[in-house]
Short mmCIF file of C-alpha atoms in Angstrom, two decimals:
data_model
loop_
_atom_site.label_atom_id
_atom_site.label_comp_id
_atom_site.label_asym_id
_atom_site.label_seq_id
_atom_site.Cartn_x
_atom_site.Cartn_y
_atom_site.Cartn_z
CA UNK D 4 11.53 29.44 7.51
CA UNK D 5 14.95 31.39 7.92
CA UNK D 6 15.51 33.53 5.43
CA UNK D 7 19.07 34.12 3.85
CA UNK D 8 20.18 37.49 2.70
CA UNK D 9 22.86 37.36 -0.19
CA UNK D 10 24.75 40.32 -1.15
CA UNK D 11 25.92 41.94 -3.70
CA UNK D 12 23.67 39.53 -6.22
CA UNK D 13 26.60 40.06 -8.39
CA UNK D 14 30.08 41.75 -8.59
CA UNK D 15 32.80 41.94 -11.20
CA UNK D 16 36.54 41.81 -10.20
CA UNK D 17 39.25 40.87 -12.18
CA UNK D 18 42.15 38.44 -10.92
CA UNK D 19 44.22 38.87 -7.89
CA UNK D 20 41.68 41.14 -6.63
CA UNK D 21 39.80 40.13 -3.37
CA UNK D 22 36.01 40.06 -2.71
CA UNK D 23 33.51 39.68 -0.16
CA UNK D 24 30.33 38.38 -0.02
CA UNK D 25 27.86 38.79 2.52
CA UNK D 26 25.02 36.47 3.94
CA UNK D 27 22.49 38.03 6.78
CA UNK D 28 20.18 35.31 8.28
CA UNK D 29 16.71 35.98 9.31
CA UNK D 30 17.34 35.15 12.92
CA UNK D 31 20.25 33.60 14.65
CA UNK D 32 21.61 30.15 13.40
CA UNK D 33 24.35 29.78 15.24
CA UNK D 34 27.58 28.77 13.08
CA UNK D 35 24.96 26.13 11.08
CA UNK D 36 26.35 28.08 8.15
CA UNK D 37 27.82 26.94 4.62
CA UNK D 38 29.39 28.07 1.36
CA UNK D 39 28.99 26.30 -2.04
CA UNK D 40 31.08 27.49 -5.68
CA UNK D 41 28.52 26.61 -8.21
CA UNK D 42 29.75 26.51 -12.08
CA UNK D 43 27.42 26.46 -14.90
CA UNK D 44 25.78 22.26 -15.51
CA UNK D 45 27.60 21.44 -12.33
CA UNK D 46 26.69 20.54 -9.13
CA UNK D 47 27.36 22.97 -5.78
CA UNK D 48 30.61 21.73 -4.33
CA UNK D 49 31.25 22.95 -0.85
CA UNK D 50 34.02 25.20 0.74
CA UNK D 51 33.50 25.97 3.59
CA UNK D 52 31.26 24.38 6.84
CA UNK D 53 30.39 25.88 10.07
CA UNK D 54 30.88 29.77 9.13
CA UNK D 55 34.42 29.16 8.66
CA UNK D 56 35.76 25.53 8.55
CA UNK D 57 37.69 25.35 5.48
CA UNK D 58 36.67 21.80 3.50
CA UNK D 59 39.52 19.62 2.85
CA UNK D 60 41.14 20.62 -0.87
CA UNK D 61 39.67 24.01 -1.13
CA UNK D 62 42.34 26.43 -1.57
CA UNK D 63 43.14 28.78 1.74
CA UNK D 64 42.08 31.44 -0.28
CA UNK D 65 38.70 30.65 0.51
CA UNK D 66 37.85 32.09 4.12
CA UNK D 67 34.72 32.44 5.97
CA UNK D 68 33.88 34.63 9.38
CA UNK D 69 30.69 35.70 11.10
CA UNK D 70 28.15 34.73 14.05
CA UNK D 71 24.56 34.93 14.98
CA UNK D 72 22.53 36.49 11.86
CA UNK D 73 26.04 37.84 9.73
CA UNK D 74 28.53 35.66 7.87
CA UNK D 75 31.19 36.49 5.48
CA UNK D 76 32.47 34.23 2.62
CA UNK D 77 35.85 36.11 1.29
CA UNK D 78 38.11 35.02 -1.23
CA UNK D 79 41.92 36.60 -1.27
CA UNK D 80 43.49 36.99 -4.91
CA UNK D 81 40.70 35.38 -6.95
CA UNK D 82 42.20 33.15 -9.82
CA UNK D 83 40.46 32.29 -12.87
CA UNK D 84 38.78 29.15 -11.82
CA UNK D 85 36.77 31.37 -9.23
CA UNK D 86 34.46 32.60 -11.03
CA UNK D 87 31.28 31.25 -10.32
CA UNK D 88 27.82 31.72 -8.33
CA UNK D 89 28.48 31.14 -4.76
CA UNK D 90 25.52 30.29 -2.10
CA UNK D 91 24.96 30.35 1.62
CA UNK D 92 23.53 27.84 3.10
CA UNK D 93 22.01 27.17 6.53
CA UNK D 94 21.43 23.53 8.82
CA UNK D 95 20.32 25.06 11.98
CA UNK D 96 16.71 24.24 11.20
CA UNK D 97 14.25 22.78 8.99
CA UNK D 98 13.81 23.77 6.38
CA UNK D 99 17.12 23.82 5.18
CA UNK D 100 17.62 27.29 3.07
CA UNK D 101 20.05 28.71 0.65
CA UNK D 102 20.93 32.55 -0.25
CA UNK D 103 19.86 33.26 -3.68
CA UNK D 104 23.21 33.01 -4.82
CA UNK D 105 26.11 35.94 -5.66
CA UNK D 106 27.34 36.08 -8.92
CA UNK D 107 31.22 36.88 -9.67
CA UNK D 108 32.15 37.21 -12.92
CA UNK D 109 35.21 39.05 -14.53
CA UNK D 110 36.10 42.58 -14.84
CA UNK O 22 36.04 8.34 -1.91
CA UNK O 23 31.74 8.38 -1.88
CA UNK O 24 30.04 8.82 -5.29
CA UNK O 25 26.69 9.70 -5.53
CA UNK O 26 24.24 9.23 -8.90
CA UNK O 27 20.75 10.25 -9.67
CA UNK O 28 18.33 8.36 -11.88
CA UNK O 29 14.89 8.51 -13.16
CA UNK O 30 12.90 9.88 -15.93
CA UNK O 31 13.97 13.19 -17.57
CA UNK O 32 10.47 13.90 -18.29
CA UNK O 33 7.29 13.84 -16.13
CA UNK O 34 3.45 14.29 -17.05
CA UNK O 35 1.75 17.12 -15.19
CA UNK O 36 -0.22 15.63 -12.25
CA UNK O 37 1.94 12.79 -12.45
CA UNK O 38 4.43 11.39 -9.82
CA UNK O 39 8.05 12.06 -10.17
CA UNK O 40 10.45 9.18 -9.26
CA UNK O 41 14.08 9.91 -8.69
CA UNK O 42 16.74 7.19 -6.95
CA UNK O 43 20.36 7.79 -5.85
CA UNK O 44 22.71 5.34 -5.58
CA UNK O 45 25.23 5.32 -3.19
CA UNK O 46 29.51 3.65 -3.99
CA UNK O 47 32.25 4.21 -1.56
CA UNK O 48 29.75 4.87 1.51
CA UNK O 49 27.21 2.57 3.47
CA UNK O 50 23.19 4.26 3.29
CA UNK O 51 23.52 2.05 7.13
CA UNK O 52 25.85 5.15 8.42
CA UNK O 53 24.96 7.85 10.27
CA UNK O 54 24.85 10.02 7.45
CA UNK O 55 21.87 11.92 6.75
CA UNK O 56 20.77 11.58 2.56
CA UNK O 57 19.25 14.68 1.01
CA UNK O 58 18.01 16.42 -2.29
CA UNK O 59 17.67 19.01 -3.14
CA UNK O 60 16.92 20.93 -6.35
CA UNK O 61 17.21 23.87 -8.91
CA UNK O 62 14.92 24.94 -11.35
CA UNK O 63 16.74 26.38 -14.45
CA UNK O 64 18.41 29.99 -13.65
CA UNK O 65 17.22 29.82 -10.02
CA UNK O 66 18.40 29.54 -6.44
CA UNK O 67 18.72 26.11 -4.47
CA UNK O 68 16.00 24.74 -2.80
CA UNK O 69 16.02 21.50 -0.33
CA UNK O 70 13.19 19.35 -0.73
CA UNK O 71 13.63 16.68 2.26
CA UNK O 72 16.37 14.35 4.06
CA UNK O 73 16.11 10.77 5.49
CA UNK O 74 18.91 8.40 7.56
CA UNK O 75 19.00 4.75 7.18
CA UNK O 76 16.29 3.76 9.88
CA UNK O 77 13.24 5.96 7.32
CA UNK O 78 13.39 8.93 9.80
CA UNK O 79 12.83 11.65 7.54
CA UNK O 80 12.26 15.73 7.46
CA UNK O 81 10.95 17.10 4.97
CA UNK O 82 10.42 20.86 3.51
CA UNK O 83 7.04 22.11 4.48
CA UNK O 84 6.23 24.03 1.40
CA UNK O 85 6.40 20.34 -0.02
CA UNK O 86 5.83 17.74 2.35
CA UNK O 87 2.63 16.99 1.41
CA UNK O 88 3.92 15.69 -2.01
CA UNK O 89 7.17 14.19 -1.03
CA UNK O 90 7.98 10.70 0.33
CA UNK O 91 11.86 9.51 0.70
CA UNK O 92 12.93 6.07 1.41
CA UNK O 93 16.00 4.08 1.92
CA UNK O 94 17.12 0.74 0.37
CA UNK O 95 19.88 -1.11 2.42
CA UNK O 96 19.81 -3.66 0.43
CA UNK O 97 20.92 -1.90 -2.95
CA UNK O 98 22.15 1.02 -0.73
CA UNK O 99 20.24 3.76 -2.33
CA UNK O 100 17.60 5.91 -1.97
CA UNK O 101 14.73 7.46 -3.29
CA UNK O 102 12.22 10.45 -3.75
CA UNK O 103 8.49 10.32 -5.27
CA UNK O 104 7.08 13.48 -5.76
CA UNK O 105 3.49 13.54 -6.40
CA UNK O 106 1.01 15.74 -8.74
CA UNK O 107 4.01 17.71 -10.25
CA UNK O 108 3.43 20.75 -12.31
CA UNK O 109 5.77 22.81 -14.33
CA UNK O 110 6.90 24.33 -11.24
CA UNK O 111 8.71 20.85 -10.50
CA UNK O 112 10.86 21.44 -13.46
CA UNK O 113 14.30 21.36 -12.24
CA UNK O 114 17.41 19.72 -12.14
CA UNK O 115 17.80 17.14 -8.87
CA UNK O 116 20.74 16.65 -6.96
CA UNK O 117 20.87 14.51 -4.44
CA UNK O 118 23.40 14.55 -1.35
CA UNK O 119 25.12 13.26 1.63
CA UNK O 120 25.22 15.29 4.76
CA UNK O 121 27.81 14.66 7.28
CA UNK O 122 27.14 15.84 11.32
CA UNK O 123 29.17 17.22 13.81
CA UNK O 124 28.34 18.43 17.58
CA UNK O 125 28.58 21.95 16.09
CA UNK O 126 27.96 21.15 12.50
CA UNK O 127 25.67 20.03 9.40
CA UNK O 128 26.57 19.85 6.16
CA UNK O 129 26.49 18.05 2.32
CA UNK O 130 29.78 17.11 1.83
CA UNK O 131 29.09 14.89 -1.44
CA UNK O 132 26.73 15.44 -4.24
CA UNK O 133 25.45 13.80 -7.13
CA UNK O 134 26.00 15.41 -11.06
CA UNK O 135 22.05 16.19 -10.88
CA UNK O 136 19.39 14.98 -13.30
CA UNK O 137 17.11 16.92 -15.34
CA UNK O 138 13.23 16.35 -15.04
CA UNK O 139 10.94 18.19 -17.22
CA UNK O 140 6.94 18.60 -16.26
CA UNK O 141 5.75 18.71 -19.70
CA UNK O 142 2.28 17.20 -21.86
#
C-alpha cells in the first residue's frame, strides 16, 4: 500500500493568515493526488484533483502544488468557514489511501 | 446535479453481515463512472473499502477483500456493499461515492451524507 504522510497533524491560525499543509507519499504517484475539507457529521467534500486542479466552486484560495512523492495543499487568507480537518488522498493505485488528516482550528 | 444516499441498518450483530445500498439521482450507475465507499470509524482517518463500474468489475481493498462484495443494480440504479463477519472494528460511518476519470486523473467528485453502523450484541 502507499502510504500518505500528513503534516503538521494540527495547526492553529487565526483569519487572514495563510497555511500550508504538507502530504509526502510513500513512493511516487504521479499527480493521482487529492484534497478533501472535512467538517464535523459531514461528509469530505473535495477541493482540489490532480495535485492542483482547483474543483469547480471552491474558492481560489484553495491552491495545491507538488510532484512525485511531495504535494502541498495551501490556503491564502483563511476565513472562518475554513476551519476544518483536511485529507490527502491518492488514485494512483489500489488501494486507494488517505493522509490521516490535518487539523486547523483557530488561534 | 448527482445526489448520492446511503441506506441500511444502523446496527449490526458481531459475526454478522453488514448490508449498505446507495442510490444514485441526477446520474446513470450505466456511465463510466467508477462507484466507491469508503468509511470512517468515529475520530479516525478515511479508509476506502472497494469500487465497482456498471459492468460488476470491481477492486477492492486488500486488507478487506476477503469480506467485501459490491454490486450494481441498473435497474434501480444503485449499488451495494455486504460486508461479512463484522466486528467492532467495522464500526464506522459509510459514505459512499462517485469517482469521475480523466487521462491524468481519479477522483470522488460526489458523496453521500454517510450512515452510521454500529457492531454491537
Amino acid at each position: 500500500d502507499i502510504q500518505l504522510a500528513q503534516s503538521p497533524s494540527s495547526l492553529s491560525a487565526s483569519v487572514g493568515d495563510s497555511v500550508s499543509i504538507s502530504c509526502r507519499a510513500s513512493q511516487g504517484i504521479s499527480n493521482y493526488l487529492n484534497w478533501f475539507q472535512q467538517k464535523p457529521g459531514k461528509a469530505p467534500k473535495l477541493l482540489i484533483y490532480a495535485t492542483s486542479t482547483l474543483q469547480s466552486g471552491v474558492p481560489s484560495r484553495f491552491s495545491g502544488s507538488g510532484s512525485g512523492i511531495d504535494f502541498t495543499l495551501t490556503i491564502s487568507s483563511l476565513q472562518p468557514e475554513d476551519f476544518a480537518t483536511y485529507y490527502c488522498q491518492q488514485t494512483y493505485s489500489v488501494p486507494q489511501t488517505f493522509g490521516g488528516g490535518t487539523k486547523v482550528d483557530i488561534k | 446535479q448527482v445526489q448520492l444516499q446511503e441506506s441500511g441498518p444502523g446496527l449490526v450483530r458481531p459475526s454478522g453481515t453488514l448490508s449498505l445500498t446507495c442510490a444514485v439521482s441526477g446520474a446513470s450507475i450505466r456511465s463510466s463512472n467508477w462507484w466507491s465507499w469508503v468509511r470512517q470509524s468515529p475520530g479516525k482517518g478515511l479508509e476506502w473499502i472497494g469500487e465497482i463500474v456498471h459492468s460488476g468489475s470491481t477492486n477492492y481493498n486488500p486488507s478487506l477483500q476477503s469480506r467485501v462484495t459490491m454490486s450494481v443494480d441498473k435497474s434501480k440504479n444503485l449499488f451495494s456493499l455486504d460486508l461479512r463477519s463484522v466486528t467492532t472494528a467495522d464500526t464506522a460511518v459509510y459514505y459512499c461515492a462517485r469517482y469521475t476519470m480523466g487521462s491524468s486523473w481519479y477522483f470522488p467528485d460526489s458523496w453521500g451524507q454517510g450512515t452510521l453502523v454500529i457492531v454491537s450484541s
